[in-house]
mmCIF file of C-alpha atoms and ligand atoms in Angstrom:
data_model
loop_
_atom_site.group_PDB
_atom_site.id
_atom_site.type_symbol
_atom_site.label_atom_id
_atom_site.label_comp_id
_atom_site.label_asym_id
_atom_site.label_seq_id
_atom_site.Cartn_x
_atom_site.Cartn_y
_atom_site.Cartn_z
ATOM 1 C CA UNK A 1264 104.927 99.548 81.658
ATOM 2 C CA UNK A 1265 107.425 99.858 84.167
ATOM 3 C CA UNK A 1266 107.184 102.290 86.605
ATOM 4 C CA UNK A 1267 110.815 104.392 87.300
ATOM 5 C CA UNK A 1268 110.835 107.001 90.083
ATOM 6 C CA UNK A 1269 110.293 110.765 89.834
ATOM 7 C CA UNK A 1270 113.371 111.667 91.214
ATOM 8 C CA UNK A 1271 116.418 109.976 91.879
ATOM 9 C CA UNK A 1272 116.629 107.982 95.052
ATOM 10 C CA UNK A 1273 119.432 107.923 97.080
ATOM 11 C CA UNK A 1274 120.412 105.783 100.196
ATOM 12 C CA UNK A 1275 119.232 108.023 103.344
ATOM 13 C CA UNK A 1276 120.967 107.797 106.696
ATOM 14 C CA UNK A 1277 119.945 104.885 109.000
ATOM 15 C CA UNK A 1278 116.799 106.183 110.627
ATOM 16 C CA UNK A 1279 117.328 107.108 114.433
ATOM 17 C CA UNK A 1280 114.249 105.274 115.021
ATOM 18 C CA UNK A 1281 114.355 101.629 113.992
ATOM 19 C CA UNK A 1282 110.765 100.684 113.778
ATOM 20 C CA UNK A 1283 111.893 96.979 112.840
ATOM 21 C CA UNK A 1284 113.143 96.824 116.530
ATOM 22 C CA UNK A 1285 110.717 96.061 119.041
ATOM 23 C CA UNK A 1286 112.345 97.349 122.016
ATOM 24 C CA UNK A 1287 112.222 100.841 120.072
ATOM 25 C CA UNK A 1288 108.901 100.669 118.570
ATOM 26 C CA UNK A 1289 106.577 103.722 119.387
ATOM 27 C CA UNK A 1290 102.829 103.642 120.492
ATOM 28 C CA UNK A 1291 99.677 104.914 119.167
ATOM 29 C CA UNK A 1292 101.315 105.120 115.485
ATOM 30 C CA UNK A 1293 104.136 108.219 116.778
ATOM 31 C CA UNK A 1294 106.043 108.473 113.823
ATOM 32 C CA UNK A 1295 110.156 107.567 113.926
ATOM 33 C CA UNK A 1296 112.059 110.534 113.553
ATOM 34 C CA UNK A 1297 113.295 109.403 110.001
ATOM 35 C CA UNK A 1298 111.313 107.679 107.279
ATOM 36 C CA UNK A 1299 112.279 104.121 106.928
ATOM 37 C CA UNK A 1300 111.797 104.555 103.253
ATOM 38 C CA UNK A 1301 114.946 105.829 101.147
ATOM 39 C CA UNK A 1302 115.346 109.357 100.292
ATOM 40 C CA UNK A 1303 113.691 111.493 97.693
ATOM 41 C CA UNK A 1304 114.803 115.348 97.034
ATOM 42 C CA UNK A 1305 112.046 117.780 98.287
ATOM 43 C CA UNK A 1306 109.154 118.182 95.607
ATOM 44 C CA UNK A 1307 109.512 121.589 94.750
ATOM 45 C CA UNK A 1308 107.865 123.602 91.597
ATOM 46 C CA UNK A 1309 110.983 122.964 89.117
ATOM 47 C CA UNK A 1310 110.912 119.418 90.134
ATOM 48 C CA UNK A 1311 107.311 119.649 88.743
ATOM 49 C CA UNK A 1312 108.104 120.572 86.207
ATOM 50 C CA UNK A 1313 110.409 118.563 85.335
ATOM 51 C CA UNK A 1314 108.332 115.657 85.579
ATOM 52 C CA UNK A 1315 105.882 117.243 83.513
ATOM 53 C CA UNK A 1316 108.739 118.022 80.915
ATOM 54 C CA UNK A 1317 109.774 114.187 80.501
ATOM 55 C CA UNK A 1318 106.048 113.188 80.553
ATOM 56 C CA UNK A 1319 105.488 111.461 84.135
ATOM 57 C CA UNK A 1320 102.484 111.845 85.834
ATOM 58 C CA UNK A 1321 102.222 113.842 89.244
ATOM 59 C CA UNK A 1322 100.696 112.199 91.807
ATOM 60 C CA UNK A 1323 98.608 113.796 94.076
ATOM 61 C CA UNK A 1324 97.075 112.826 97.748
ATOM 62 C CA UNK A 1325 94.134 114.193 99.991
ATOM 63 C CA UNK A 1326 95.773 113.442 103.658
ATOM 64 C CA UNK A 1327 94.828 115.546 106.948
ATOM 65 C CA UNK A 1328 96.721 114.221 109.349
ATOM 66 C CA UNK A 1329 99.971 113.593 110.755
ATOM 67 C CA UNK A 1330 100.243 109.685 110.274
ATOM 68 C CA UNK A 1331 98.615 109.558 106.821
ATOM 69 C CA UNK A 1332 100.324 112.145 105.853
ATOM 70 C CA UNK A 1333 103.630 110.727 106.461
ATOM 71 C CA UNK A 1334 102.709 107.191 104.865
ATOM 72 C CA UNK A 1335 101.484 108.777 101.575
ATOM 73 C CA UNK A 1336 105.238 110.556 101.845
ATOM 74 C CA UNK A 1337 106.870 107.027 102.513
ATOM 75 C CA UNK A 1338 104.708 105.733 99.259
ATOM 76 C CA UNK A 1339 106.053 107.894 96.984
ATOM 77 C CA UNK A 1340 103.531 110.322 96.647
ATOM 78 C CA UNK A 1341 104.694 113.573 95.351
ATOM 79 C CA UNK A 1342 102.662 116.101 96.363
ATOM 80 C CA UNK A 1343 99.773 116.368 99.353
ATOM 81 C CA UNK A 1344 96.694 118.298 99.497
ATOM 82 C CA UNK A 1345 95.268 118.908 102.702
ATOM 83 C CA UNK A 1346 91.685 119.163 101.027
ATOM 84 C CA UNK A 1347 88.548 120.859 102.065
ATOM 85 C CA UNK A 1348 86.835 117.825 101.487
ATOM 86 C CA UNK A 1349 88.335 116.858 105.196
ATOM 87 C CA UNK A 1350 84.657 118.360 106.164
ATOM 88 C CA UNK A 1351 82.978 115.706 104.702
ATOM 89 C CA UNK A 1352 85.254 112.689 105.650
ATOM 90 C CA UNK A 1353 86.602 113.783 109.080
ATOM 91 C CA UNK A 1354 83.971 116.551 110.037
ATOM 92 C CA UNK A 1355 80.693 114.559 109.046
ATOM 93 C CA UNK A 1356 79.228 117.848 106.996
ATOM 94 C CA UNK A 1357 77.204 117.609 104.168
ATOM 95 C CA UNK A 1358 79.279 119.571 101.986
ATOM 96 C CA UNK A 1359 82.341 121.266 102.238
ATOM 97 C CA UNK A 1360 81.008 124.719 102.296
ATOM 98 C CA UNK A 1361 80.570 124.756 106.006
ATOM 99 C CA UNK A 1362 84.637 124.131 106.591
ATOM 100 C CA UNK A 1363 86.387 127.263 108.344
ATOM 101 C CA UNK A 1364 89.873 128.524 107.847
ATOM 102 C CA UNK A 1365 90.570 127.989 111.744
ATOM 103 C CA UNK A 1366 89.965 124.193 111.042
ATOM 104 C CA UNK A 1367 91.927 123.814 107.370
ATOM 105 C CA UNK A 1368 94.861 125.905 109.547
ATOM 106 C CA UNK A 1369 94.769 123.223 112.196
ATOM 107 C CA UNK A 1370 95.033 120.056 109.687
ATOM 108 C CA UNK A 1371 97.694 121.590 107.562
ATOM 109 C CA UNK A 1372 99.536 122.174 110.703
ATOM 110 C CA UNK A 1373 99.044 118.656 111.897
ATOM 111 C CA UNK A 1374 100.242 117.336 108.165
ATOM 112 C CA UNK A 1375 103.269 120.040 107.706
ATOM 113 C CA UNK A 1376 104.024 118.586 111.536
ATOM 114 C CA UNK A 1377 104.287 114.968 110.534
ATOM 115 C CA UNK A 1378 106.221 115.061 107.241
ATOM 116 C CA UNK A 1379 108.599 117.476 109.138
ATOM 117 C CA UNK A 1380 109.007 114.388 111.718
ATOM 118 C CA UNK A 1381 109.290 111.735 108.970
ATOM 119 C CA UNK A 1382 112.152 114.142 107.132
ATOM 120 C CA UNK A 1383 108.987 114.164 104.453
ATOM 121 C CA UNK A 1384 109.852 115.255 101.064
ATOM 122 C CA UNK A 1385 106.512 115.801 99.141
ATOM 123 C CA UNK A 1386 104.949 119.274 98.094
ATOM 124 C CA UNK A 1387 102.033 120.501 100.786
ATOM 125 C CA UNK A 1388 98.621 122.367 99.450
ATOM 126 C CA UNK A 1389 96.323 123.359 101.638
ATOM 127 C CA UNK A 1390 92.851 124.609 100.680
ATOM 128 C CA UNK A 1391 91.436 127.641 101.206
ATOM 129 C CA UNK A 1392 87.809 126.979 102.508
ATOM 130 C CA UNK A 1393 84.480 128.835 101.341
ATOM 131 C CA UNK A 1394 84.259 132.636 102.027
ATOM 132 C CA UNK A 1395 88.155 132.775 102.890
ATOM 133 C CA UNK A 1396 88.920 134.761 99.714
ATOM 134 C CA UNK A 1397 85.501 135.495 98.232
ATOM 135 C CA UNK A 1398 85.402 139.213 99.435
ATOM 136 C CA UNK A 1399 88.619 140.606 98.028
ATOM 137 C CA UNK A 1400 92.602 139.825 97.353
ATOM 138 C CA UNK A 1401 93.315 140.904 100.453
ATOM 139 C CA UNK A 1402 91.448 138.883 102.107
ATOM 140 C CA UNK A 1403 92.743 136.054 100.536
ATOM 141 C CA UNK A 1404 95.835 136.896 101.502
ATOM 142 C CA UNK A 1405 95.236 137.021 104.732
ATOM 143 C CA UNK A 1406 93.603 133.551 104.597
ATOM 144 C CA UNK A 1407 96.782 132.163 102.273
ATOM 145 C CA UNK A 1408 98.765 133.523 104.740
ATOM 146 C CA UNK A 1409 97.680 131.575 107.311
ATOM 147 C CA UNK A 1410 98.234 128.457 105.436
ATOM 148 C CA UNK A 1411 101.185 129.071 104.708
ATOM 149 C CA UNK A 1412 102.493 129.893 108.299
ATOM 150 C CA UNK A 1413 100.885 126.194 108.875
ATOM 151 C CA UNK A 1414 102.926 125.065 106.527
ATOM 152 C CA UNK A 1415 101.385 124.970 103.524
ATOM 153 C CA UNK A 1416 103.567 125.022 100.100
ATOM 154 C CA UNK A 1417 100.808 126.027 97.882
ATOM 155 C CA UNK A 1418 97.340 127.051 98.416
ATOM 156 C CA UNK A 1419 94.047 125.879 96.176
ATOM 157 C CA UNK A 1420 90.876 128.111 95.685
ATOM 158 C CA UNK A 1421 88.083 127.059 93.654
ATOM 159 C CA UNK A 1422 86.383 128.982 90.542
ATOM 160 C CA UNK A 1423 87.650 130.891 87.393
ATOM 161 C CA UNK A 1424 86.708 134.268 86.019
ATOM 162 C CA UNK A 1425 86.951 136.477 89.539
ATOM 163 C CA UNK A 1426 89.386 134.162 90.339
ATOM 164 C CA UNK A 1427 92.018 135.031 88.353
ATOM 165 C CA UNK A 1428 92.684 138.481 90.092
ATOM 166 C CA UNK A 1429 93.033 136.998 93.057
ATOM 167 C CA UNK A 1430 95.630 134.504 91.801
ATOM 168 C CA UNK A 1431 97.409 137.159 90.408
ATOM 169 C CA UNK A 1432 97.783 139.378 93.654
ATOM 170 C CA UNK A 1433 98.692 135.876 95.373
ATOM 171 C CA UNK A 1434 101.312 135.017 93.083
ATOM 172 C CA UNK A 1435 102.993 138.499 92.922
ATOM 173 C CA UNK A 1436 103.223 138.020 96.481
ATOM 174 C CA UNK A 1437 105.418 134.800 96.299
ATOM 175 C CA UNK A 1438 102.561 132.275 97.346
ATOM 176 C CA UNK A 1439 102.282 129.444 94.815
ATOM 177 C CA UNK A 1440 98.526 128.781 93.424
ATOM 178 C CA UNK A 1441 96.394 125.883 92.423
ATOM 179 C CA UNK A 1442 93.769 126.577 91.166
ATOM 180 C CA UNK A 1443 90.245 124.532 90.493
ATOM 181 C CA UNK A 1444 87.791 124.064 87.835
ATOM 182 C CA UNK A 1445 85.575 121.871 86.736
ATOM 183 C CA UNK A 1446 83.479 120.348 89.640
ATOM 184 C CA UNK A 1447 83.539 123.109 92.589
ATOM 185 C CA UNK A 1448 82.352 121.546 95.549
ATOM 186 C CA UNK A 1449 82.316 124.377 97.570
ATOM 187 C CA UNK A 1450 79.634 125.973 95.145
ATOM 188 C CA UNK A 1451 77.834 122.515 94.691
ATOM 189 C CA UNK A 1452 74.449 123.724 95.366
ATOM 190 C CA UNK A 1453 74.587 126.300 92.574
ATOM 191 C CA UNK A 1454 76.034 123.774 90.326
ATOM 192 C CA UNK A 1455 72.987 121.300 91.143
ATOM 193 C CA UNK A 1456 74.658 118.890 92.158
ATOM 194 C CA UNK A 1457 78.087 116.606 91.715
ATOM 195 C CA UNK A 1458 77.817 116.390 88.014
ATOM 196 C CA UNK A 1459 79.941 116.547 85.296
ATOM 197 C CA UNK A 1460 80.826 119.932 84.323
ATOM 198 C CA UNK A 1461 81.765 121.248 80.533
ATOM 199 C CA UNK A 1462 79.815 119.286 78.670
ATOM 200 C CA UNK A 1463 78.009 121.159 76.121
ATOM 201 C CA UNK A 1464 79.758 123.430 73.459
ATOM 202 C CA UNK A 1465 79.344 126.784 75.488
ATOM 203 C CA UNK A 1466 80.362 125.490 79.393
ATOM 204 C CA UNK A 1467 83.796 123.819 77.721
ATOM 205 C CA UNK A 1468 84.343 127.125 75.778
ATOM 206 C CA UNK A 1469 84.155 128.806 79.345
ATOM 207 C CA UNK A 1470 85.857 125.906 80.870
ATOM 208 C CA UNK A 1471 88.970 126.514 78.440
ATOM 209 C CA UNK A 1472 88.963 130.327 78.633
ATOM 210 C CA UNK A 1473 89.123 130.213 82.513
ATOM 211 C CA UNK A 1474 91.997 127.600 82.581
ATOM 212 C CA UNK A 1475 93.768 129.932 79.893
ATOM 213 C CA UNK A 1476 93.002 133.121 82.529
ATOM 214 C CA UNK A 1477 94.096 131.076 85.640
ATOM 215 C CA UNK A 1478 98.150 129.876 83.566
ATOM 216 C CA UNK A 1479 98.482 133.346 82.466
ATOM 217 C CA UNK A 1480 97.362 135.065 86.146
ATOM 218 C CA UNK A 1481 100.407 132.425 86.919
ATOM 219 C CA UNK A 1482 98.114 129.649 88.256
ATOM 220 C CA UNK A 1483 101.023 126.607 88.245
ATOM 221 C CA UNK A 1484 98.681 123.887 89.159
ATOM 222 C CA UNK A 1485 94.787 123.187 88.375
ATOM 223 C CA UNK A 1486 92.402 120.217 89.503
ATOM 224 C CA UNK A 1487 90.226 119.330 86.669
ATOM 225 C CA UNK A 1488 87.481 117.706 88.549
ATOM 226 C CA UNK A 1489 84.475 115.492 86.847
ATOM 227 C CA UNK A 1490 85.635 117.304 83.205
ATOM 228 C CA UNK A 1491 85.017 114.747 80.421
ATOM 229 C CA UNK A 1492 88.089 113.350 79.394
ATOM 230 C CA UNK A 1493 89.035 114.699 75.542
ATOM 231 C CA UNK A 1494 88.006 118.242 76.915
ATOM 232 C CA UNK A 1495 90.721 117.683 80.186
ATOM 233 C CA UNK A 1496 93.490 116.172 77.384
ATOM 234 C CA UNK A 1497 92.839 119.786 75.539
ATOM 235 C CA UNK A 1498 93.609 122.028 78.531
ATOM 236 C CA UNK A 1499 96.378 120.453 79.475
ATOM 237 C CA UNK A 1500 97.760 120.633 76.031
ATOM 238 C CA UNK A 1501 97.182 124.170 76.114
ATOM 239 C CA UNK A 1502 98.360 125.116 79.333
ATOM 240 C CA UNK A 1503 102.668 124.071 79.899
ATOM 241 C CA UNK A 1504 103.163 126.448 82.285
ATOM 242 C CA UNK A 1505 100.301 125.190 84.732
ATOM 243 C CA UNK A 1506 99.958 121.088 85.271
ATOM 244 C CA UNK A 1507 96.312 119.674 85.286
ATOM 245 C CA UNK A 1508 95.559 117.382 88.026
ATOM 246 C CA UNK A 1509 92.764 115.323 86.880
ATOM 247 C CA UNK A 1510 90.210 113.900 89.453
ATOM 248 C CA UNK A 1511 87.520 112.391 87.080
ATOM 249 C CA UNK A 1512 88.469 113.653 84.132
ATOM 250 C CA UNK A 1513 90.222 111.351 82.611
ATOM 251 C CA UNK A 1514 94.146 109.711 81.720
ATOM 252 C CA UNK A 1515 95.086 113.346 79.968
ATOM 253 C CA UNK A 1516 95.969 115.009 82.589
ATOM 254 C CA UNK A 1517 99.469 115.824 83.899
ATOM 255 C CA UNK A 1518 98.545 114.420 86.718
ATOM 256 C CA UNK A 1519 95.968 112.466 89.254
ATOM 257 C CA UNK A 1520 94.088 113.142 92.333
ATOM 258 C CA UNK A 1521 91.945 111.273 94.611
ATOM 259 C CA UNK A 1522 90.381 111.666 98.278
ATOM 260 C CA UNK A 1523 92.356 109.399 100.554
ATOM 261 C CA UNK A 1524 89.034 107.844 102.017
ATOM 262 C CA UNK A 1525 87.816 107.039 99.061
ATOM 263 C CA UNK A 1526 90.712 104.980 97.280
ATOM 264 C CA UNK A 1527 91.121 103.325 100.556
ATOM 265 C CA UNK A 1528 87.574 102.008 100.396
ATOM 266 C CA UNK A 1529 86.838 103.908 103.700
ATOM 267 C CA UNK A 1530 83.486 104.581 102.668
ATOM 268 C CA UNK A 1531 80.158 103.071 103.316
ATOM 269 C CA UNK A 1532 78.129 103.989 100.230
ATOM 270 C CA UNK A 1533 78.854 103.961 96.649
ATOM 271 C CA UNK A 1534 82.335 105.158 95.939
ATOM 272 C CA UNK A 1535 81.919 107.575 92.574
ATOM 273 C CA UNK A 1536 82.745 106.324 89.120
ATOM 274 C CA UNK A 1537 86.597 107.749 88.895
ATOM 275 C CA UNK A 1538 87.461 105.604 92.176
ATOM 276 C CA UNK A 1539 89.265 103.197 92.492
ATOM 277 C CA UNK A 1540 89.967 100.718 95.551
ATOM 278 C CA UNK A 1541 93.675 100.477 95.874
ATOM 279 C CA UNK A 1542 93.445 98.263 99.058
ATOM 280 C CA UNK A 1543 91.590 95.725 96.938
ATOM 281 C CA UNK A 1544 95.027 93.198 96.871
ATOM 282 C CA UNK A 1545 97.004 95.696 99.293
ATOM 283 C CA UNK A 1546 98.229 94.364 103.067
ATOM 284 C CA UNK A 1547 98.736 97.686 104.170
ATOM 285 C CA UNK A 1548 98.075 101.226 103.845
ATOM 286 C CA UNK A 1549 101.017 102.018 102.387
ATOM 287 C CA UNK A 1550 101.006 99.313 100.062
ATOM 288 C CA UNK A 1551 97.904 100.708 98.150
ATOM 289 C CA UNK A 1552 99.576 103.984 98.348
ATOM 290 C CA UNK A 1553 102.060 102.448 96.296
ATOM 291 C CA UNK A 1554 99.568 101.108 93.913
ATOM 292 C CA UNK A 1555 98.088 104.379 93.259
ATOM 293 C CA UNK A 1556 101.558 105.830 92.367
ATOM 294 C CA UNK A 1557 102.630 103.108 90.209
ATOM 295 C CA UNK A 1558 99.578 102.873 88.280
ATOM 296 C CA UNK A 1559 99.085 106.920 87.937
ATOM 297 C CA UNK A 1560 102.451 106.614 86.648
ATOM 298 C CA UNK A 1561 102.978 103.334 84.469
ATOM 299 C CA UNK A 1562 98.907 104.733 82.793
ATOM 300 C CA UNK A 1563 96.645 102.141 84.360
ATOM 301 C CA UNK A 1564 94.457 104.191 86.667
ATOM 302 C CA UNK A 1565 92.189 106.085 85.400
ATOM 303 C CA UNK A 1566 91.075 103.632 83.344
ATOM 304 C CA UNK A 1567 89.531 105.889 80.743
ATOM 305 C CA UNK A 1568 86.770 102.928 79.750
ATOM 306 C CA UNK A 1569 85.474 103.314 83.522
ATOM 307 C CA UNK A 1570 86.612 105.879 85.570
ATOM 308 C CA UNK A 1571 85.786 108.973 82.883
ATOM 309 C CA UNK A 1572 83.516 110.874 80.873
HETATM 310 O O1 KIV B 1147 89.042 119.086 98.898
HETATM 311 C C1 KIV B 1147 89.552 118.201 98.210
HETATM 312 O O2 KIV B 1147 89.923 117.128 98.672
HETATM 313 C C2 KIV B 1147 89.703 118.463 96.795
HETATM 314 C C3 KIV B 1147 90.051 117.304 95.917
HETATM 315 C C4 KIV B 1147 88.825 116.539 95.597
HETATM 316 C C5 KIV B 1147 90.759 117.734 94.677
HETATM 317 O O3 KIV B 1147 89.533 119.562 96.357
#
């Protein structure tokens, strides 16, 4: 299928730093002070939605820094997360549970800094880490807060039920919420483990009525993650207001997410089932960027025979 943009592209301004010019090229990566890649209007909520509307996929990035941040931006990616799961992959924790809101302040800073150097255009969430809004609202508004004075666009807690209070006092307040279902890695140890979640009768019931909860306390994004497949195409049907990102769960979704590291093949062990290597026939970085936008959006990754439940 062929793959037409999100938005429509229109010829930028010649950038003021020519990285095709070796007497201007920059060391250690330093970004140019314009993209080299042709415009795209900001990614804002409408613009979403709009996708959403005419049935294109969103595409959706892990990224914690200022370079990869700015070459998922040039790829066409549409919206960023500055994930938690930058413990694991830059930190070296176990789990993501030990990540602290001084350290998810300091990477969304670091990404809101280099797509503001690039003239970026795609939509910035940053995570709130574990026990950053687990007390009360306020709280988590304090924590969102300081996200957001990073730079953050959106912010993404984990859970349903209790949850949905404190997406309500956040979005009352103006801040923009994303919420998270599904596979919780922040509560993996009560979970058992990285399994799949929702698969009898009774934990997709819950699944369902939480995702419901989360649209109507104005929740306008929510990462399905390791959710079999037919029970991730039934929330999203049921919620238009509030776009599923799918990360193992399946081609239903509204849209896809995936942990930079891991479709990059940065990764010593076994990557898990809904991966995919995009630098596997990719010369650069940006290139299998690239790939994982066109084939989010033309329906060729996930690949519901292998990467779903
Ligand atoms: O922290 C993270 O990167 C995430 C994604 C796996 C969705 O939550």
């Amino acid at each position: 299928m062929h793959y037409s943009p999100a938005f429509s592209f229109t010829a930028r301004p010649a950038p003021v730093s020519d990285m095709s010019n070796p007497t201007s090229a920059t060391p250690y990566g330093t970004l140019p002070a314009a993209s080299p890649l042709p415009a795209r209007k900001p990614v804002s909520l409408p613009r979403l939605a709009e996708l959403r509307e005419r049935g294109e996929k969103i595409t959706m990035l892990t990224a914690y820094d200022a370079t990869f941040a700015a070459v998922a931006d040039a790829a066409g990616v549409e919206t960023i997360l500055v994930g938690d799961s930058l413990g694991m992959v830059c930190q070296g924790l176990a789990s993501t549970a030990g990540v602290t809101l001084e350290t998810m302040a300091y990477h969304v800073e670091s990404v809101a800094r280099g797509l503001r150097r690039v003239q970026g255009t795609a939509w910035l969430l940053g995570d709130l880490p574990f026990g950053s809004y687990h007390e009360s609202k306020e709280q988590a508004m304090r924590s969102a807060a300081q996200l957001v004075h990073a730079g953050a666009h959106m912010i993404k807690l984990e859970g349903g039920g209790w949850t949905a209070d404190t997406v309500r006092f956040l979005v009352e307040r103006g801040i923009p919420v994303c919420a998270h279902l599904g596979l919780t890695p922040q509560t993996v140890h009560a979970l058992g483990g990285y399994r799949v979640q929702g698969r009898d009768d009774q934990a997709a019931l819950t699944l369902k009525r939480h995702a419901l909860e989360l649209q109507d306390a104005g929740a306008t994004m929510l990462v399905l993650e390791m959710v079999p497949a037919v029970l991730a195409a039934e929330i999203t049907q049921q919620l238009p207001r509030c776009h599923t990102i799918g990360i193992g769960a399946g081609k239903g979704t509204a849209g896809q997410v995936l942990v930079m590291h891991d479709m990059l093949g940065i990764n010593l062990g076994k990557n898990p089932k809904f991966v995919r290597n995009f630098m596997d026939g990719a010369s650069s970085v940006r290139e299998a960027m690239a790939a994982y936008v066109a084939a989010v959006k033309d329906g060729s990754f996930p690949d519901d025979t292998l990467h779903a439940w």
